């Protein structure tokens, strides 16, 4: 059956059917029962008992092994003889490869050419055959389906299949066995396989437990589907939490999530970074961003609903992190915890102005200070300030500065300022420019920059360029172009031809403060 046909057939599965299939799932032939660990520091801070389900302890450092193995264990002899195939850039690929080795089945995994070597080598180490194709997941998946039809491989979907969902649901069995007094369980949502499996299982056994789905705000496909009443395809998704960067939730996973989840909450990249830090401080484990997603949601939901004295669990769903990605996490975790604020402050160029400015900060710790002389009247300063009391304290600082005659713009939530501008302070053009500014996400594969320059750089003069990579599958680029008004239509056409995600940043306040003429 095709993936769509399988999902439609699953509409006839009831909650009791899923309970039976989950209880019968033979996942422990390859997977481990993972610990439910107390987060003592965070529990004390939030006034609740916080526990974290350590799926990073699986042999492939992710929960994906459960669903892949459960589906593959149900293949008939002919299907096992022909082999299986999947498209994945990460955890599903490794779960499939190990499952195939355990069952002595040939496994082919199509991965985008942008996939980092560390992930490719991990799949190969489990015995999977890797085929690199396409520049993104959708292109890889299309090619995988073509190969499946050509070679009679069985396509193993990452989430939208009853057997995969039931396999992931085994986590729910372990949760109630390890703590039968849970009040809330927070589950990460990408394609919805984990959330569907855990929620349908728990609601059959202990319906009083509240199940909360957690999404990254820049890839909230479940939230969009709930609002529309059916699965919809997002135009684009953010790649920071790449394990949940899914444009469209599955049909069957949506049906189950809509029926069994009690609520859904979204969190920012900065809030995810803060959760990665919390996990490290309590357990010394290093979660990948999607692995820390549900804890970020737990913290936010607990604060919003003022939960106290409750027993809350979240699922650390994976730890397949590129080590260099920790630089980004380290830079952003304090912002996610509201323990740091970033401000653009206009300071007069006169003796004592900086001293007066520092006095207004009231002795608070300065985490970052960027300044370059611009002219004889005013200077624009980029400053980071350590906060002890969160957003209220930041608003108080801003009020004090404005009362003292210092114009201020809060850049704490300005993505362009945090990724690029803080590293470029002082770079103003020396002559008048008709400049427009754009941000891009570059796929990390050979030739990506050459393609960019060939498509755009030979037509219009590049007036500004800043590249940042944090160990992810993509790089962040900020680029300025000299563009007349009559050039915009042609330029936009070339942007579409380029095929990279982009955004016009010309009106961004950080750009206007520090980089524009």
XYZ file of C-alpha atoms in Angstrom:
517
model
C 0.000 0.000 0.000
C 1.075 3.588 -0.561
C 1.678 5.863 2.412
C -1.616 7.686 1.738
C -3.595 4.426 1.418
C -2.104 3.135 4.649
C -3.070 6.319 6.475
C -6.645 6.157 5.164
C -6.981 2.523 6.209
C -5.891 3.544 9.695
C -8.985 5.738 10.083
C -10.782 2.590 11.164
C -8.409 1.956 14.078
C -9.961 2.873 17.413
C -8.137 3.868 20.577
C -8.558 0.301 21.834
C -7.039 -0.997 18.582
C -4.007 1.218 19.084
C -3.690 0.083 22.695
C -3.631 -3.551 21.566
C -1.110 -2.873 18.780
C 1.150 -0.910 21.125
C 1.107 -3.632 23.782
C 2.011 -6.191 21.112
C 4.827 -4.129 19.580
C 8.111 -6.118 19.762
C 10.279 -3.010 20.014
C 12.324 -4.329 22.945
C 14.033 -6.767 20.637
C 16.171 -3.764 19.702
C 15.128 -0.763 21.824
C 15.736 -0.063 25.526
C 13.411 0.884 28.345
C 14.745 4.374 28.976
C 14.852 6.032 32.411
C 12.431 8.699 33.605
C 14.853 11.017 35.370
C 14.128 13.713 37.932
C 15.163 17.283 37.077
C 15.943 18.390 40.611
C 17.204 21.920 39.936
C 14.388 22.766 37.526
C 11.792 21.177 39.823
C 12.867 23.447 42.661
C 12.809 26.488 40.386
C 9.332 25.825 38.962
C 7.694 24.444 42.107
C 6.652 21.190 40.412
C 8.167 17.736 40.121
C 9.759 17.727 36.673
C 10.901 14.464 35.068
C 12.453 13.825 31.690
C 12.149 10.664 29.605
C 15.648 9.854 28.365
C 15.098 8.627 24.788
C 18.591 9.930 24.026
C 19.754 6.720 25.743
C 18.511 4.531 22.886
C 21.202 2.826 20.741
C 20.550 5.426 18.006
C 20.132 8.268 20.574
C 16.516 8.839 19.487
C 12.993 7.420 19.942
C 12.659 6.854 16.175
C 14.001 3.319 16.556
C 10.732 2.185 18.159
C 8.409 3.024 15.288
C 10.765 1.926 12.526
C 11.357 -1.467 14.116
C 7.686 -2.091 14.859
C 6.672 -1.517 11.246
C 9.571 -3.530 9.830
C 8.871 -6.461 12.156
C 5.466 -6.827 10.473
C 6.820 -7.217 6.924
C 6.166 -10.537 5.195
C 8.926 -12.736 3.803
C 8.741 -11.268 0.300
C 8.962 -7.710 1.603
C 11.952 -8.572 3.793
C 13.663 -10.203 0.856
C 13.168 -7.115 -1.338
C 14.337 -4.644 1.337
C 13.130 -1.308 2.690
C 13.716 2.326 1.870
C 13.181 5.670 3.588
C 13.969 9.330 3.160
C 15.521 11.047 6.160
C 18.247 13.457 7.115
C 18.558 12.285 10.696
C 17.020 10.153 13.416
C 14.569 8.118 11.338
C 17.445 7.097 9.059
C 19.474 5.730 11.956
C 16.491 3.953 13.506
C 15.694 2.300 10.188
C 19.306 1.241 9.570
C 19.671 -0.413 12.987
C 16.260 -2.096 12.692
C 17.220 -3.473 9.287
C 20.475 -4.855 10.635
C 18.631 -6.537 13.508
C 16.125 -8.120 11.117
C 18.690 -8.901 8.397
C 16.887 -6.732 5.833
C 18.514 -4.522 3.211
C 17.916 -0.831 3.993
C 18.380 2.082 1.601
C 18.159 5.597 3.020
C 17.908 8.584 0.694
C 19.407 11.656 2.362
C 19.612 15.210 0.993
C 23.038 16.242 -0.268
C 23.015 18.886 2.479
C 23.139 16.232 5.220
C 26.243 16.664 7.439
C 28.859 13.911 7.199
C 28.362 12.973 10.861
C 24.770 11.859 10.134
C 25.688 10.065 6.921
C 28.447 8.133 8.669
C 26.128 7.255 11.574
C 23.648 5.624 9.177
C 26.446 3.727 7.433
C 27.787 2.519 10.781
C 24.444 0.774 11.417
C 24.642 -0.949 8.054
C 22.373 1.303 5.998
C 23.057 2.031 2.329
C 23.052 5.806 1.838
C 21.957 7.513 -1.374
C 22.545 11.278 -1.452
C 19.970 13.042 -3.611
C 18.334 16.468 -3.731
C 18.926 19.633 -1.751
C 16.084 19.128 0.765
C 13.903 16.461 2.374
C 11.050 16.751 -0.135
C 13.370 16.052 -3.079
C 14.931 13.126 -1.209
C 11.499 11.668 -0.385
C 10.299 11.927 -3.995
C 13.381 10.056 -5.162
C 12.996 7.432 -2.427
C 9.429 6.690 -3.579
C 10.676 6.389 -7.169
C 13.317 3.871 -6.061
C 10.741 1.964 -4.004
C 8.530 1.490 -7.055
C 11.470 0.598 -9.286
C 13.039 -2.001 -6.961
C 9.935 -3.133 -5.023
C 11.315 -1.772 -1.746
C 8.831 -1.189 1.090
C 8.745 2.495 1.945
C 8.975 3.057 5.722
C 7.444 6.463 6.543
C 8.832 8.465 9.466
C 5.493 9.048 11.211
C 2.215 8.634 9.303
C 1.576 4.890 9.604
C -0.325 2.912 12.296
C 2.587 0.552 12.994
C 5.021 3.460 13.380
C 2.574 5.295 15.655
C 2.041 2.175 17.799
C 5.802 1.681 18.106
C 6.278 5.224 19.379
C 3.374 4.668 21.785
C 5.463 2.198 23.784
C 6.998 5.261 25.446
C 3.572 5.899 26.995
C 3.523 2.420 28.542
C 6.881 3.061 30.166
C 5.775 6.460 31.468
C 2.837 5.090 33.451
C 4.922 2.178 34.719
C 7.660 4.533 35.910
C 5.355 7.139 37.455
C 1.684 6.317 37.843
C 0.948 9.739 39.358
C 1.744 11.994 36.417
C -0.499 15.021 35.957
C 0.917 16.295 32.631
C 2.993 14.796 29.830
C 4.588 17.084 27.226
C 5.440 15.596 23.829
C 7.311 17.155 20.877
C 5.454 17.444 17.582
C 7.009 17.292 14.124
C 5.078 14.968 11.847
C 3.053 13.857 14.868
C 4.015 10.176 15.208
C 5.319 10.432 18.770
C 2.532 12.739 19.962
C -0.149 10.526 18.390
C 1.301 7.296 19.775
C 1.824 8.554 23.322
C -1.485 10.425 23.575
C -3.724 7.628 22.272
C -1.986 5.116 24.561
C -2.141 7.242 27.708
C -5.765 8.212 27.160
C -6.713 4.515 27.058
C -4.873 3.736 30.298
C -5.060 6.950 32.346
C -7.346 9.498 30.665
C -6.934 11.946 33.542
C -3.347 12.701 32.461
C -3.187 15.902 30.413
C -1.173 15.480 27.190
C 0.311 18.685 25.748
C 1.859 18.830 22.281
C 4.809 21.178 21.844
C 5.830 22.695 18.500
C 8.606 25.010 17.358
C 6.883 28.253 16.423
C 8.572 28.346 13.000
C 7.365 24.833 12.054
C 3.973 24.608 13.777
C 2.207 22.335 11.273
C -0.152 20.872 13.907
C -1.283 24.299 15.077
C -1.960 25.281 11.460
C -3.907 22.050 10.888
C -5.996 22.530 14.029
C -6.856 26.074 12.957
C -7.830 24.887 9.460
C -9.608 21.732 10.629
C -7.402 19.558 8.393
C -3.707 19.105 7.533
C -2.249 22.011 5.581
C 1.186 22.546 4.054
C 3.302 25.348 5.496
C 5.093 27.564 2.971
C 8.381 27.138 4.806
C 9.748 25.890 8.123
C 12.684 26.912 10.287
C 15.576 24.474 10.437
C 17.036 25.094 13.898
C 15.028 22.239 15.440
C 15.505 20.160 12.310
C 14.088 16.992 13.874
C 10.613 18.583 13.871
C 10.987 20.747 10.746
C 7.956 19.256 8.975
C 5.776 21.289 6.599
C 2.679 19.079 6.847
C 1.488 16.858 9.668
C 0.396 13.328 8.715
C -3.258 12.563 8.041
C -3.520 9.800 10.642
C -1.285 11.520 13.165
C -3.452 14.638 12.844
C -6.635 12.606 13.442
C -5.184 11.169 16.645
C -3.611 14.417 17.884
C -6.853 16.300 17.281
C -8.768 13.678 19.260
C -6.381 12.913 22.124
C -4.132 15.911 22.805
C -5.457 18.254 25.486
C -3.580 21.318 24.268
C -0.792 22.525 21.972
C 1.838 25.158 22.737
C 4.553 26.693 20.562
C 8.008 27.846 21.657
C 10.778 29.974 20.130
C 14.300 28.926 19.214
C 15.634 30.894 22.181
C 13.277 29.050 24.545
C 14.505 25.742 23.097
C 18.114 26.823 23.721
C 17.249 27.597 27.335
C 15.769 24.084 27.683
C 18.951 22.523 26.243
C 20.862 24.320 28.987
C 18.394 23.157 31.680
C 18.791 19.546 30.588
C 22.569 19.816 30.690
C 22.608 21.444 34.124
C 20.340 18.762 35.637
C 21.477 15.608 33.820
C 24.746 16.490 32.005
C 23.040 15.230 28.822
C 23.287 17.333 25.660
C 19.982 17.294 23.786
C 19.501 18.194 20.151
C 17.104 21.162 19.733
C 14.091 18.991 18.850
C 15.027 16.764 21.795
C 14.676 19.693 24.201
C 11.503 20.988 22.553
C 9.003 19.380 24.923
C 10.837 20.635 28.020
C 10.726 24.161 26.598
C 6.981 23.740 26.225
C 6.667 22.341 29.753
C 8.395 25.396 31.201
C 6.303 27.851 29.192
C 3.010 26.073 29.867
C 3.773 25.760 33.580
C 4.412 29.507 33.789
C 1.380 30.504 31.726
C -0.993 28.292 33.740
C 0.766 28.901 37.079
C 1.119 25.185 37.803
C 2.399 24.349 41.275
C 2.826 21.051 43.091
C 2.141 19.048 39.922
C 3.984 16.061 38.440
C 5.135 16.922 34.917
C 7.078 14.805 32.423
C 8.636 15.710 29.086
C 10.333 13.532 26.479
C 13.973 14.113 25.590
C 13.376 12.715 22.122
C 16.912 12.780 20.709
C 20.544 13.800 21.102
C 21.969 13.626 17.588
C 23.429 17.102 17.706
C 26.223 18.411 15.549
C 28.713 19.565 18.203
C 29.292 22.939 16.545
C 25.607 23.728 16.984
C 26.297 24.280 20.666
C 27.775 27.682 19.857
C 24.339 28.924 18.804
C 22.704 27.338 21.859
C 25.215 28.985 24.182
C 24.665 32.401 22.622
C 20.890 32.222 22.839
C 19.991 30.287 26.003
C 20.043 33.306 28.335
C 17.731 35.216 25.986
C 15.362 32.250 25.990
C 15.293 32.284 29.784
C 14.691 36.074 29.837
C 17.971 36.436 31.739
C 19.492 38.738 29.137
C 18.234 41.710 27.154
C 19.694 43.239 23.996
C 19.260 46.960 23.405
C 20.191 49.531 20.777
C 20.840 52.795 22.616
C 21.609 56.216 21.117
C 24.262 57.972 23.186
C 25.370 61.609 22.682
C 29.028 62.145 21.738
C 30.025 64.294 24.724
C 32.370 63.835 27.659
C 30.750 61.777 30.432
C 27.907 60.420 28.296
C 29.051 56.802 28.634
C 29.509 57.201 32.382
C 25.974 58.588 32.713
C 24.687 55.681 30.631
C 26.399 53.134 32.895
C 25.001 54.838 35.998
C 21.494 54.429 34.576
C 22.105 50.692 34.255
C 22.333 50.634 38.037
C 25.394 48.435 38.365
C 23.870 45.583 36.353
C 26.243 43.196 34.595
C 26.858 44.062 30.948
C 27.183 40.894 28.821
C 28.021 42.607 25.533
C 28.954 46.098 24.414
C 29.545 47.093 20.784
C 30.364 50.618 19.716
C 32.232 52.470 17.003
C 32.582 56.212 16.572
C 30.254 57.469 13.843
C 30.069 61.272 13.924
C 30.500 64.206 16.292
C 26.935 64.223 17.628
C 25.512 60.751 18.319
C 26.683 57.148 18.725
C 24.590 53.978 18.466
C 25.518 51.327 21.017
C 24.574 47.619 20.968
C 24.474 46.415 24.575
C 23.574 43.146 26.309
C 22.440 43.296 29.946
C 22.170 40.451 32.462
C 18.679 40.262 33.996
C 17.730 38.813 37.362
C 13.972 39.444 37.177
C 13.152 38.797 33.532
C 11.022 40.948 31.241
C 9.786 43.298 33.979
C 13.366 44.259 34.803
C 14.180 44.857 31.137
C 11.162 47.134 30.736
C 12.251 49.052 33.832
C 15.754 49.543 32.376
C 14.306 50.787 29.089
C 12.056 53.225 30.951
C 14.981 54.567 33.026
C 17.133 55.073 29.935
C 14.406 56.930 28.074
C 13.759 59.157 31.085
C 17.476 59.882 31.097
C 17.314 61.092 27.514
C 18.669 57.974 25.788
C 16.534 56.691 22.870
C 16.262 52.875 23.103
C 15.080 50.023 20.873
C 14.627 46.531 22.366
C 16.356 44.011 20.062
C 15.906 40.956 22.334
C 13.447 39.370 19.897
C 15.054 40.650 16.692
C 16.418 37.578 14.920
C 18.565 39.503 12.445
C 20.162 41.518 15.226
C 21.008 38.358 17.196
C 22.354 36.353 14.261
C 24.193 39.000 12.240
C 24.192 42.647 13.315
C 25.814 42.111 16.730
C 28.940 40.963 14.830
C 28.930 43.841 12.341
C 28.672 46.988 14.478
C 30.240 50.061 12.875
C 30.097 49.012 9.239
C 28.380 51.958 7.572
C 28.851 52.811 3.866
C 31.124 55.752 3.068
C 29.021 56.918 0.104
C 25.279 57.155 -0.660
C 23.765 53.768 -1.612
C 20.375 52.634 -2.865
C 20.701 49.578 -0.653
C 18.209 46.839 0.223
C 18.947 44.130 2.759
C 17.950 40.451 2.608
C 18.484 37.432 4.862
C 18.908 33.930 3.409
C 19.182 30.340 4.593
C 21.913 28.619 2.575
C 21.931 24.832 2.249
C 25.284 23.535 3.427
C 26.590 21.716 0.369
C 29.420 22.426 -2.100
C 28.394 24.973 -4.703
C 25.668 26.697 -2.648
C 27.564 29.996 -2.469
C 28.593 29.741 -6.127
C 24.943 29.245 -7.098
C 24.016 32.316 -5.058
C 26.662 34.507 -6.669
C 25.898 33.233 -10.152
C 22.175 33.857 -9.779
C 22.348 37.240 -8.047
C 25.866 38.579 -7.710
C 26.548 39.030 -11.410
C 23.413 41.156 -11.904
C 23.517 43.503 -8.919
C 26.351 44.836 -6.796
C 26.635 43.183 -3.372
C 27.183 45.941 -0.808
C 27.140 43.893 2.433
C 27.712 40.230 3.238
C 27.754 38.306 6.520
C 27.695 34.514 6.831
C 26.987 32.551 10.006
C 26.866 28.781 10.453
C 26.153 27.054 13.752
C 26.816 23.468 12.774
C 23.377 22.981 11.222
C 22.440 21.725 7.761
C 22.152 25.325 6.590
C 23.985 28.623 6.975
C 22.544 32.057 7.770
C 23.470 34.820 5.324
C 22.775 38.545 5.469
C 23.341 40.319 2.160
C 22.915 43.888 0.929
C 22.378 44.813 -2.732
C 22.460 48.104 -4.575
C 18.972 48.178 -6.065
C 16.997 50.899 -7.779
C 13.212 50.806 -7.480
C 12.831 49.616 -11.073
C 15.117 46.626 -10.298
C 12.881 45.071 -7.626
C 10.594 43.032 -9.879
C 13.503 41.443 -11.748
C 15.437 40.921 -8.494
C 12.503 39.142 -6.840
C 12.204 36.886 -9.883
C 15.857 35.897 -9.473
C 15.278 35.190 -5.773
C 12.564 32.694 -6.682
C 14.903 31.127 -9.233
C 17.555 30.784 -6.534
C 15.215 28.622 -4.431
C 16.655 29.529 -1.005
C 14.519 30.820 1.853
C 14.801 34.622 2.005
C 13.341 37.661 3.723
C 13.507 41.394 3.025
C 15.183 42.987 6.082
C 15.523 46.576 4.811
C 13.176 47.976 7.439
C 14.773 46.097 10.328
C 15.587 48.500 13.203
C 18.958 46.858 13.946
C 20.019 47.478 10.337
C 18.846 51.067 10.481
C 20.664 51.669 13.767
C 24.030 50.138 12.973
C 24.540 49.443 9.277
C 22.386 51.689 7.088
C 23.701 55.015 5.848
